[in-house]
Amino acid sequence: MYPNSQVDRLGQAIRDGAMSEADIQFLAELRSRWRDERAWWEDSLRTVCTRAEVTVTGRVKNLGTLREKLLRMQGGLSTIRDVVGVRVVVHGDRFEQLWTLANVGGAARDQSMKLIDRIGDPRRGYRALHLEVRRNGIRAEIQVRSQMQHDWAETMERFADRAGRDVRYVDDYAFPHLTGEAQRLAHKCRDYLMMWSSEIDRFERAGSPDWWRRYVDYMARETKSLMEEFDGQIL
């Protein structure tokens, strides 16, 4: 376990874009430990999440995503809560999502743990349940998503890659780097993403009635169709 001061000095070098050979070596050591921790969480969650059908995947932040996050935040590298991320996608309803969260909490019961409810308190349309955990001095974020929440989040991620990453973090982002039809379509895509997210939430809160799913699926198709139009403007 490394002292926070040493980790934060590395974070400052990453933020400044001025890493020495020693910094590069230290980051490689850290990422090796992070990968081991990711593997432990993945194995543990696959073991305990047996009631519902789930897909468990993990990742470790790379240099690019670390620098992006450090430039957005005030704190140091030691304060980043999701250097290790593990995602549990639940192929079921919201009840199964909550049950799975309870199982995830069981796997983390001996660790420090904090629940972040992004269903009750969404961020720019993003909905999921998160557990922030810390084990062996390493922070990790475990996301528990329904399949619909996951499909929405993956679509938003693809849109942000094309339209600007700040759309995920800034309320009423104006896409200032775009002009004309591309900017108009970007705004429309963002609006449809927000409507789609709201319909998913209503559908899941209502107990997932089959008749409502048709409308959610319609919103998904319309949103993705608009995104294809937008892509045609920026290619």
Coordinates of C-alpha atoms in Angstrom, one line a residue:
M1 CA 0.0 0.0 0.0
Y2 CA 1.5 3.3 -1.1
P3 CA 1.1 6.6 0.8
N4 CA -1.5 9.0 -0.6
S5 CA 1.1 11.7 -0.9
Q6 CA 3.1 9.6 -3.4
V7 CA -0.1 8.6 -5.3
D8 CA -1.2 12.3 -5.5
R9 CA 2.3 13.4 -6.8
L10 CA 1.8 10.9 -9.6
G11 CA -1.7 12.3 -10.2
Q12 CA -0.3 15.8 -10.5
A13 CA 2.2 14.6 -13.1
I14 CA -0.5 13.0 -15.1
R15 CA -2.7 16.1 -14.9
D16 CA 0.2 18.3 -16.0
G17 CA 1.2 15.9 -18.8
A18 CA 4.7 15.8 -17.5
M19 CA 5.4 12.2 -16.4
S20 CA 9.0 11.1 -15.8
E21 CA 10.2 7.5 -16.3
A22 CA 9.8 6.9 -12.6
D23 CA 6.2 8.1 -12.8
I24 CA 5.5 5.8 -15.8
Q25 CA 6.9 2.9 -13.8
F26 CA 4.9 3.7 -10.7
L27 CA 1.7 4.0 -12.7
A28 CA 2.4 0.5 -14.2
E29 CA 2.9 -0.9 -10.7
L30 CA -0.4 0.7 -9.5
R31 CA -2.3 -0.5 -12.6
S32 CA -1.0 -4.0 -11.9
R33 CA -2.4 -3.9 -8.4
W34 CA -5.7 -2.4 -9.7
R35 CA -6.0 -5.3 -12.3
D36 CA -5.6 -7.8 -9.5
E37 CA -8.3 -6.1 -7.5
R38 CA -10.6 -6.0 -10.5
A39 CA -10.2 -9.7 -11.0
W40 CA -11.0 -10.3 -7.3
W41 CA -14.2 -8.3 -7.5
E42 CA -15.3 -9.9 -10.7
D43 CA -14.8 -13.5 -9.3
S44 CA -16.5 -12.6 -6.1
L45 CA -19.5 -11.0 -7.7
R46 CA -19.9 -13.9 -10.2
T47 CA -20.0 -16.2 -7.2
V48 CA -22.6 -14.3 -5.1
C49 CA -24.9 -13.0 -7.9
T50 CA -26.7 -16.3 -8.6
R51 CA -30.3 -15.5 -8.1
A52 CA -30.7 -13.4 -11.3
E53 CA -29.0 -13.8 -14.7
V54 CA -26.2 -11.3 -14.8
T55 CA -23.2 -10.2 -16.8
V56 CA -20.2 -9.1 -14.9
T57 CA -17.4 -7.1 -16.5
G58 CA -14.6 -5.0 -15.2
R59 CA -12.0 -2.4 -16.2
V60 CA -9.1 -0.4 -14.8
K61 CA -8.7 3.3 -15.7
N62 CA -5.9 3.8 -18.3
L63 CA -3.7 6.9 -18.6
G64 CA -6.1 8.7 -20.8
T65 CA -9.2 8.3 -18.7
L66 CA -7.2 9.1 -15.5
R67 CA -6.0 12.4 -17.0
E68 CA -9.5 13.2 -18.2
K69 CA -10.9 12.7 -14.8
L70 CA -8.1 14.5 -13.0
L71 CA -8.6 17.6 -15.2
R72 CA -12.3 17.6 -14.3
M73 CA -11.9 17.3 -10.5
Q74 CA -10.2 19.2 -7.7
G75 CA -8.8 16.2 -5.7
G76 CA -5.8 14.0 -6.2
L77 CA -5.4 10.6 -7.7
S78 CA -5.8 9.0 -4.3
T79 CA -9.4 10.4 -4.1
I80 CA -10.7 8.9 -7.4
R81 CA -13.4 6.4 -6.4
D82 CA -13.4 4.3 -9.6
V83 CA -9.9 3.5 -10.6
V84 CA -11.3 0.0 -10.6
G85 CA -14.8 -0.4 -12.0
V86 CA -16.9 -3.5 -12.1
R87 CA -20.3 -3.6 -13.8
V88 CA -23.1 -6.0 -13.1
V89 CA -25.9 -6.0 -15.7
V90 CA -29.0 -7.6 -14.5
H91 CA -31.2 -9.3 -17.1
G92 CA -34.4 -8.9 -15.2
D93 CA -36.7 -6.3 -13.6
R94 CA -36.0 -3.7 -10.9
F95 CA -36.7 -6.2 -8.2
E96 CA -34.0 -8.4 -9.5
Q97 CA -31.7 -5.4 -9.7
L98 CA -32.3 -4.6 -6.0
W99 CA -31.8 -8.3 -5.1
T100 CA -28.5 -8.3 -7.0
L101 CA -27.4 -5.1 -5.2
A102 CA -28.0 -6.9 -1.9
N103 CA -25.8 -9.8 -3.0
V104 CA -23.1 -7.4 -4.1
G105 CA -23.3 -5.8 -0.7
G106 CA -22.9 -9.2 0.8
A107 CA -19.7 -9.7 -1.1
A108 CA -18.4 -6.4 0.1
R109 CA -19.6 -6.7 3.7
D110 CA -16.2 -6.7 5.3
Q111 CA -15.1 -3.7 3.3
S112 CA -15.9 0.0 3.7
M113 CA -18.9 0.7 1.5
K114 CA -21.1 3.5 0.3
L115 CA -24.3 3.3 -1.7
I116 CA -24.9 5.9 -4.5
D117 CA -28.5 5.8 -5.8
R118 CA -28.5 7.0 -9.3
I119 CA -32.0 5.7 -9.9
G120 CA -33.6 8.1 -7.3
D121 CA -31.0 10.8 -8.1
P122 CA -30.0 10.4 -11.8
R123 CA -27.3 12.4 -13.5
R124 CA -28.1 13.8 -16.9
G125 CA -30.3 10.7 -17.6
Y126 CA -27.9 8.2 -16.2
R127 CA -29.6 5.7 -13.9
A128 CA -28.0 2.8 -12.0
L129 CA -27.1 1.7 -8.4
H130 CA -23.5 2.1 -7.4
L131 CA -21.5 0.8 -4.5
E132 CA -18.3 2.5 -3.7
V133 CA -15.9 0.1 -1.9
R134 CA -12.4 0.1 -0.7
R135 CA -10.3 -3.0 -0.2
N136 CA -6.6 -3.3 0.4
G137 CA -6.3 0.4 0.1
I138 CA -7.8 0.4 -3.4
R139 CA -11.0 2.1 -4.3
A140 CA -13.5 0.5 -6.6
E141 CA -16.9 1.3 -8.0
I142 CA -19.4 -1.4 -8.6
Q143 CA -22.3 -0.5 -10.9
V144 CA -25.5 -2.6 -10.8
R145 CA -27.6 -1.8 -13.9
S146 CA -30.7 -3.2 -15.4
Q147 CA -30.4 -4.3 -19.1
M148 CA -32.4 -1.2 -20.2
Q149 CA -30.3 1.2 -18.0
H150 CA -27.2 -0.4 -19.5
D151 CA -28.4 -0.1 -23.1
W152 CA -29.2 3.6 -22.4
A153 CA -25.8 4.2 -20.8
E154 CA -23.9 2.6 -23.7
T155 CA -25.8 4.7 -26.2
M156 CA -25.1 7.9 -24.3
E157 CA -21.4 6.9 -24.1
R158 CA -21.3 6.5 -27.9
F159 CA -23.1 9.8 -28.4
A160 CA -20.6 11.6 -26.0
D161 CA -17.7 10.1 -28.0
R162 CA -19.0 11.9 -31.1
A163 CA -20.7 15.0 -29.7
G164 CA -18.4 15.9 -26.8
R165 CA -17.6 14.2 -23.5
D166 CA -18.9 17.2 -21.5
V167 CA -22.5 16.2 -22.4
R168 CA -22.2 13.6 -19.7
Y169 CA -21.1 16.1 -17.0
V170 CA -22.6 19.5 -17.9
D171 CA -26.2 20.4 -17.5
D172 CA -27.7 21.9 -20.7
Y173 CA -24.5 21.4 -22.6
A174 CA -24.6 23.6 -25.7
F175 CA -22.2 21.7 -28.0
P176 CA -20.2 24.9 -28.7
H177 CA -17.7 23.2 -31.0
L178 CA -20.5 22.2 -33.4
T179 CA -22.5 24.5 -35.8
G180 CA -25.5 24.4 -38.0
E181 CA -27.3 21.1 -38.6
A182 CA -24.8 19.1 -36.6
Q183 CA -25.4 21.3 -33.5
R184 CA -29.2 21.2 -34.0
L185 CA -29.2 17.4 -34.2
A186 CA -26.9 17.1 -31.2
H187 CA -29.4 19.0 -29.1
K188 CA -32.2 16.8 -30.4
C189 CA -30.3 13.6 -29.7
R190 CA -29.6 14.8 -26.1
D191 CA -33.3 15.6 -25.6
Y192 CA -34.4 12.2 -26.9
L193 CA -31.8 10.5 -24.7
M194 CA -33.4 12.2 -21.7
M195 CA -36.9 11.2 -22.8
W196 CA -35.8 7.6 -23.3
S197 CA -34.2 7.5 -19.9
S198 CA -37.4 8.8 -18.3
E199 CA -39.6 6.2 -20.0
I200 CA -37.2 3.4 -18.9
D201 CA -37.6 4.7 -15.3
R202 CA -41.4 4.8 -15.6
F203 CA -41.5 1.3 -17.2
E204 CA -39.4 -0.2 -14.4
R205 CA -41.2 1.6 -11.6
A206 CA -44.5 0.3 -13.0
G207 CA -43.4 -3.3 -12.7
S208 CA -42.3 -3.7 -16.4
P209 CA -45.7 -4.2 -18.1
D210 CA -45.4 -5.6 -21.6
W211 CA -47.6 -2.9 -23.2
W212 CA -45.3 -0.2 -21.9
R213 CA -42.2 -1.9 -23.2
R214 CA -43.3 -1.2 -26.7
Y215 CA -43.1 2.5 -26.1
V216 CA -39.7 2.2 -24.5
D217 CA -38.4 0.3 -27.5
Y218 CA -39.9 2.9 -29.8
M219 CA -38.0 5.7 -27.9
A220 CA -34.8 3.6 -28.2
R221 CA -35.2 3.2 -32.0
E222 CA -36.0 6.9 -32.5
T223 CA -33.0 8.0 -30.4
K224 CA -30.6 5.7 -32.3
S225 CA -32.1 6.8 -35.6
L226 CA -31.4 10.5 -34.7
M227 CA -27.9 9.5 -33.7
E228 CA -27.3 8.0 -37.2
E229 CA -28.4 11.3 -38.7
F230 CA -26.1 13.2 -36.4
D231 CA -23.2 10.9 -37.3
G232 CA -23.8 11.6 -41.0
Q233 CA -23.3 15.4 -40.3
I234 CA -20.0 15.0 -38.5
L235 CA -18.3 12.3 -40.6

